[in-house]
Amino acid sequence: MALRHSLRSLFPAVLTLVMLAVLLSLGAWQVERLAWKTDLLARMEARRDAPPLSISGQADIAALKRDAHDFYPAIFNGRFGDDIVFWFTQIENKPTGLDRLDAAGYHMLVPFMLEDGSAILVDRGFIPARLLDITAPPPPQGLQNLAVILRWPDGRGAFDNEDDPSRNLFYVRDPKAIGAHWQFALPPMLGEAARANDSWPRGGQTRFSMPNNHLQYAVTWFGLAIVLVIVSGLWHIRFLKSQRAQAPRGETR
């Protein structure tokens, strides 16, 4: 009888400890993510106002590092290529205040030929889908000193659509895949046109902010851990009281 009662109290205690360890680990992980995200946002804001880098060729590209230069302003020196690729835009990566007909659209991606002949991808900005059936605006001609924001795009997610190279349609800004379609190599980074203009495609769509909800997540996990301890403690107190209340009757038998 005593062994059965011990097991009845031991199993909930072990389960509580396991769940508590999981909740505390999740809370600690969110605290780490909060520190990382806060630092990232601070670096993004600092880079936003930094003097632009001059990018004229492969040597300049080779010196770029994601940790140091993502969201960094730069000047691409060269000219636009002839091919155009459309990238299906994310909902938050388009101009605000658009008419309903203009809300669905693409980002226009084009190769940019630097002064030494090497290529790098440029995101010229957002263009409504309805305009693609009318005309695809050609890029500016001649030598350019193009103001951009350097970006290293995220990888392909599990829910991203498959690219359709036959239509020059890419759902992920993957320079390697796009370069393979054009049959020349592209570096992993690209430049987002920095200047917002009134015509299409509309540049200046770089977002220097991102959600930072890790504090709320951490509070949630740690809060659940506290609730778990309270509920478990109340259960064990009630269990011990019931055992003590039953002890005299057990001894009488």
Short mmCIF file of C-alpha atoms in Angstrom, two decimals:
data_model
loop_
_atom_site.label_atom_id
_atom_site.label_comp_id
_atom_site.label_asym_id
_atom_site.label_seq_id
_atom_site.Cartn_x
_atom_site.Cartn_y
_atom_site.Cartn_z
CA MET A 1 0.00 0.00 0.00
CA ALA A 2 2.80 2.43 0.96
CA LEU A 3 4.64 1.58 -2.26
CA ARG A 4 1.55 2.30 -4.34
CA HIS A 5 1.08 5.65 -2.61
CA SER A 6 4.74 6.50 -3.19
CA LEU A 7 4.43 5.72 -6.89
CA ARG A 8 1.27 7.81 -7.10
CA SER A 9 3.18 10.84 -5.83
CA LEU A 10 6.47 10.06 -7.59
CA PHE A 11 5.11 9.94 -11.14
CA PRO A 12 3.51 13.44 -11.04
CA ALA A 13 6.69 14.81 -9.45
CA VAL A 14 8.91 13.36 -12.20
CA LEU A 15 6.51 14.56 -14.90
CA THR A 16 6.48 18.04 -13.35
CA LEU A 17 10.28 18.18 -13.32
CA VAL A 18 10.49 17.13 -16.97
CA MET A 19 7.89 19.69 -18.04
CA LEU A 20 9.56 22.36 -15.90
CA ALA A 21 12.92 21.68 -17.53
CA VAL A 22 11.35 21.99 -20.99
CA LEU A 23 9.56 25.25 -20.15
CA LEU A 24 12.67 26.79 -18.57
CA SER A 25 14.76 25.75 -21.57
CA LEU A 26 12.29 27.36 -23.96
CA GLY A 27 12.25 30.52 -21.86
CA ALA A 28 16.05 30.68 -21.75
CA TRP A 29 16.21 30.14 -25.51
CA GLN A 30 13.83 33.05 -26.06
CA VAL A 31 16.01 35.25 -23.84
CA GLU A 32 18.99 34.35 -26.04
CA ARG A 33 16.95 35.10 -29.15
CA LEU A 34 15.89 38.42 -27.64
CA ALA A 35 19.52 39.43 -27.13
CA TRP A 36 20.40 38.34 -30.67
CA LYS A 37 17.43 40.15 -32.25
CA THR A 38 18.03 43.34 -30.23
CA ASP A 39 21.67 43.39 -31.33
CA LEU A 40 20.68 42.69 -34.94
CA LEU A 41 18.17 45.57 -34.97
CA ALA A 42 20.76 47.91 -33.45
CA ARG A 43 23.30 46.92 -36.11
CA MET A 44 20.72 47.37 -38.87
CA GLU A 45 19.91 50.87 -37.65
CA ALA A 46 23.60 51.78 -37.36
CA ARG A 47 24.34 50.51 -40.88
CA ARG A 48 21.41 52.41 -42.32
CA ASP A 49 23.24 55.73 -41.88
CA ALA A 50 26.74 54.43 -42.64
CA PRO A 51 28.73 55.84 -45.59
CA PRO A 52 28.00 53.69 -48.69
CA LEU A 53 30.53 51.19 -49.95
CA SER A 54 31.73 51.51 -53.53
CA ILE A 55 31.30 48.24 -55.45
CA SER A 56 32.99 48.14 -58.85
CA GLY A 57 34.11 44.56 -59.33
CA GLN A 58 34.81 41.07 -58.04
CA ALA A 59 37.45 42.24 -55.57
CA ASP A 60 34.91 44.48 -53.85
CA ILE A 61 32.34 41.68 -53.80
CA ALA A 62 34.84 39.24 -52.27
CA ALA A 63 35.36 41.61 -49.34
CA LEU A 64 31.66 41.60 -48.42
CA LYS A 65 30.61 39.49 -45.42
CA ARG A 66 27.04 38.85 -44.37
CA ASP A 67 27.62 39.51 -40.66
CA ALA A 68 29.26 42.85 -41.38
CA HIS A 69 27.47 44.11 -44.48
CA ASP A 70 23.87 42.86 -44.54
CA PHE A 71 21.61 45.97 -44.69
CA TYR A 72 24.67 48.09 -45.55
CA PRO A 73 24.34 50.93 -48.11
CA ALA A 74 26.48 50.66 -51.24
CA ILE A 75 26.99 52.17 -54.68
CA PHE A 76 27.09 49.74 -57.62
CA ASN A 77 29.24 51.14 -60.43
CA GLY A 78 28.41 49.69 -63.84
CA ARG A 79 25.39 49.15 -66.05
CA PHE A 80 22.20 47.10 -66.09
CA GLY A 81 22.02 43.85 -68.02
CA ASP A 82 19.29 43.05 -70.53
CA ASP A 83 17.45 40.13 -68.89
CA ILE A 84 14.66 40.68 -66.39
CA VAL A 85 13.39 38.32 -63.70
CA PHE A 86 10.27 38.81 -61.60
CA TRP A 87 10.19 37.78 -57.98
CA PHE A 88 6.87 37.30 -56.24
CA THR A 89 6.83 39.82 -53.42
CA GLN A 90 6.07 39.24 -49.79
CA ILE A 91 3.14 41.21 -48.44
CA GLU A 92 5.22 43.47 -46.22
CA ASN A 93 7.80 44.21 -48.90
CA LYS A 94 5.80 46.61 -51.04
CA PRO A 95 4.83 50.30 -50.93
CA THR A 96 2.17 51.37 -48.47
CA GLY A 97 -1.07 53.05 -49.52
CA LEU A 98 -1.45 51.17 -52.81
CA ASP A 99 -4.78 50.89 -54.59
CA ARG A 100 -6.42 47.48 -54.41
CA LEU A 101 -5.56 46.76 -58.05
CA ASP A 102 -1.91 47.51 -57.40
CA ALA A 103 -1.53 45.55 -54.16
CA ALA A 104 -0.61 42.28 -55.89
CA GLY A 105 2.67 42.35 -57.71
CA TYR A 106 6.30 41.43 -58.04
CA HIS A 107 9.76 42.70 -57.36
CA MET A 108 11.81 43.21 -60.50
CA LEU A 109 15.21 41.54 -60.40
CA VAL A 110 17.85 42.31 -63.00
CA PRO A 111 21.54 41.52 -63.42
CA PHE A 112 23.86 44.46 -62.96
CA MET A 113 27.20 44.35 -64.74
CA LEU A 114 29.96 45.94 -62.68
CA GLU A 115 32.89 47.80 -64.20
CA ASP A 116 35.10 44.69 -64.36
CA GLY A 117 32.37 42.69 -66.13
CA SER A 118 31.26 40.62 -63.12
CA ALA A 119 27.55 40.45 -62.39
CA ILE A 120 25.48 41.01 -59.26
CA LEU A 121 21.73 40.87 -58.77
CA VAL A 122 19.72 44.07 -58.28
CA ASP A 123 16.17 44.31 -56.94
CA ARG A 124 14.81 47.40 -58.68
CA GLY A 125 11.66 47.43 -56.55
CA PHE A 126 7.96 46.62 -56.62
CA ILE A 127 5.74 46.63 -59.70
CA PRO A 128 1.99 45.79 -59.76
CA ALA A 129 1.12 42.55 -61.52
CA ARG A 130 -1.38 44.30 -63.81
CA LEU A 131 1.45 46.23 -65.46
CA LEU A 132 3.35 43.13 -66.50
CA ASP A 133 0.81 42.38 -69.24
CA ILE A 134 1.22 45.90 -70.63
CA THR A 135 4.96 46.44 -70.57
CA ALA A 136 7.93 45.60 -68.42
CA PRO A 137 9.77 48.89 -67.87
CA PRO A 138 13.36 48.59 -69.14
CA PRO A 139 16.21 49.46 -66.79
CA PRO A 140 18.11 52.73 -67.25
CA GLN A 141 20.75 52.61 -69.98
CA GLY A 142 24.42 53.53 -69.81
CA LEU A 143 26.82 53.72 -66.90
CA GLN A 144 25.15 53.94 -63.51
CA ASN A 145 26.17 54.76 -59.96
CA LEU A 146 23.29 52.88 -58.39
CA ALA A 147 22.49 53.43 -54.70
CA VAL A 148 21.48 50.12 -53.11
CA ILE A 149 21.10 48.36 -49.79
CA LEU A 150 23.10 45.12 -49.62
CA ARG A 151 21.02 42.08 -48.68
CA TRP A 152 21.65 38.39 -48.17
CA PRO A 153 18.27 36.75 -48.82
CA ASP A 154 16.92 33.95 -46.66
CA GLY A 155 16.90 30.39 -47.95
CA ARG A 156 13.91 28.61 -49.43
CA GLY A 157 11.22 27.73 -46.92
CA ALA A 158 9.09 24.61 -46.78
CA PHE A 159 6.01 26.49 -48.01
CA ASP A 160 7.61 28.47 -50.85
CA ASN A 161 6.33 27.71 -54.33
CA GLU A 162 8.59 26.17 -56.92
CA ASP A 163 10.29 28.61 -59.26
CA ASP A 164 9.15 28.82 -62.87
CA PRO A 165 12.29 29.78 -64.86
CA SER A 166 10.45 29.38 -68.17
CA ARG A 167 8.39 32.45 -67.20
CA ASN A 168 11.29 34.20 -65.47
CA LEU A 169 9.30 33.81 -62.25
CA PHE A 170 11.13 33.11 -58.99
CA TYR A 171 9.46 32.84 -55.60
CA VAL A 172 12.73 33.13 -53.66
CA ARG A 173 15.51 35.58 -54.34
CA ASP A 174 18.16 32.91 -54.78
CA PRO A 175 21.02 34.41 -56.83
CA LYS A 176 22.53 30.99 -57.53
CA ALA A 177 19.30 29.63 -59.02
CA ILE A 178 18.65 32.81 -60.97
CA GLY A 179 22.25 32.92 -62.19
CA ALA A 180 21.99 29.32 -63.35
CA HIS A 181 18.97 30.31 -65.45
CA TRP A 182 20.97 33.16 -66.99
CA GLN A 183 23.99 30.85 -67.33
CA PHE A 184 26.45 32.97 -65.39
CA ALA A 185 27.57 33.06 -61.78
CA LEU A 186 26.09 35.46 -59.27
CA PRO A 187 27.36 36.19 -55.75
CA PRO A 188 25.08 35.28 -52.83
CA MET A 189 24.21 38.88 -51.98
CA LEU A 190 22.14 41.35 -53.97
CA GLY A 191 21.43 45.06 -53.94
CA GLU A 192 17.97 46.49 -53.25
CA ALA A 193 17.42 49.82 -54.99
CA ALA A 194 17.63 52.38 -52.20
CA ARG A 195 15.78 55.32 -53.71
CA ALA A 196 11.98 55.46 -53.52
CA ASN A 197 10.58 56.85 -56.78
CA ASP A 198 7.09 57.62 -58.09
CA SER A 199 7.36 55.42 -61.19
CA TRP A 200 7.43 51.63 -61.53
CA PRO A 201 9.29 49.62 -60.42
CA ARG A 202 9.31 51.45 -57.11
CA GLY A 203 12.52 51.16 -55.12
CA GLY A 204 13.20 51.98 -51.51
CA GLN A 205 11.37 48.90 -50.22
CA THR A 206 14.06 47.66 -47.83
CA ARG A 207 12.64 47.08 -44.37
CA PHE A 208 14.98 48.08 -41.54
CA SER A 209 12.71 46.55 -38.94
CA MET A 210 11.49 43.09 -38.08
CA PRO A 211 9.22 41.56 -35.43
CA ASN A 212 10.87 41.21 -32.03
CA ASN A 213 8.40 39.30 -29.86
CA HIS A 214 10.95 37.21 -27.99
CA LEU A 215 10.36 39.03 -24.68
CA GLN A 216 6.66 38.12 -24.81
CA TYR A 217 7.55 34.53 -25.68
CA ALA A 218 10.05 34.34 -22.81
CA VAL A 219 7.51 35.74 -20.34
CA THR A 220 4.97 33.20 -21.61
CA TRP A 221 7.28 30.20 -21.12
CA PHE A 222 8.53 31.35 -17.71
CA GLY A 223 4.95 32.18 -16.71
CA LEU A 224 3.83 28.68 -17.65
CA ALA A 225 6.72 27.29 -15.61
CA ILE A 226 5.54 29.26 -12.56
CA VAL A 227 1.96 28.08 -13.06
CA LEU A 228 3.20 24.50 -13.38
CA VAL A 229 5.10 24.75 -10.08
CA ILE A 230 2.07 26.24 -8.31
CA VAL A 231 -0.36 23.64 -9.66
CA SER A 232 2.03 20.80 -8.91
CA GLY A 233 2.68 22.12 -5.40
CA LEU A 234 -1.04 22.43 -4.65
CA TRP A 235 -1.64 18.91 -5.95
CA HIS A 236 1.11 17.44 -3.78
CA ILE A 237 -0.10 19.33 -0.70
CA ARG A 238 -3.61 18.02 -1.27
CA PHE A 239 -2.25 14.52 -1.87
CA LEU A 240 -0.21 14.54 1.35
CA LYS A 241 -3.18 15.82 3.36
CA SER A 242 -5.37 13.05 1.99
CA GLN A 243 -2.72 10.47 2.86
CA ARG A 244 -2.45 11.74 6.43
CA ALA A 245 -6.23 11.72 6.78
CA GLN A 246 -6.34 8.09 5.66
CA ALA A 247 -3.40 6.94 7.81
CA PRO A 248 -5.32 6.20 11.09
CA ARG A 249 -7.89 4.11 9.28
CA GLY A 250 -5.15 2.22 7.58
CA GLU A 251 -3.45 1.49 10.89
CA THR A 252 -6.76 0.31 12.45
CA ARG A 253 -7.14 -2.32 9.83
#
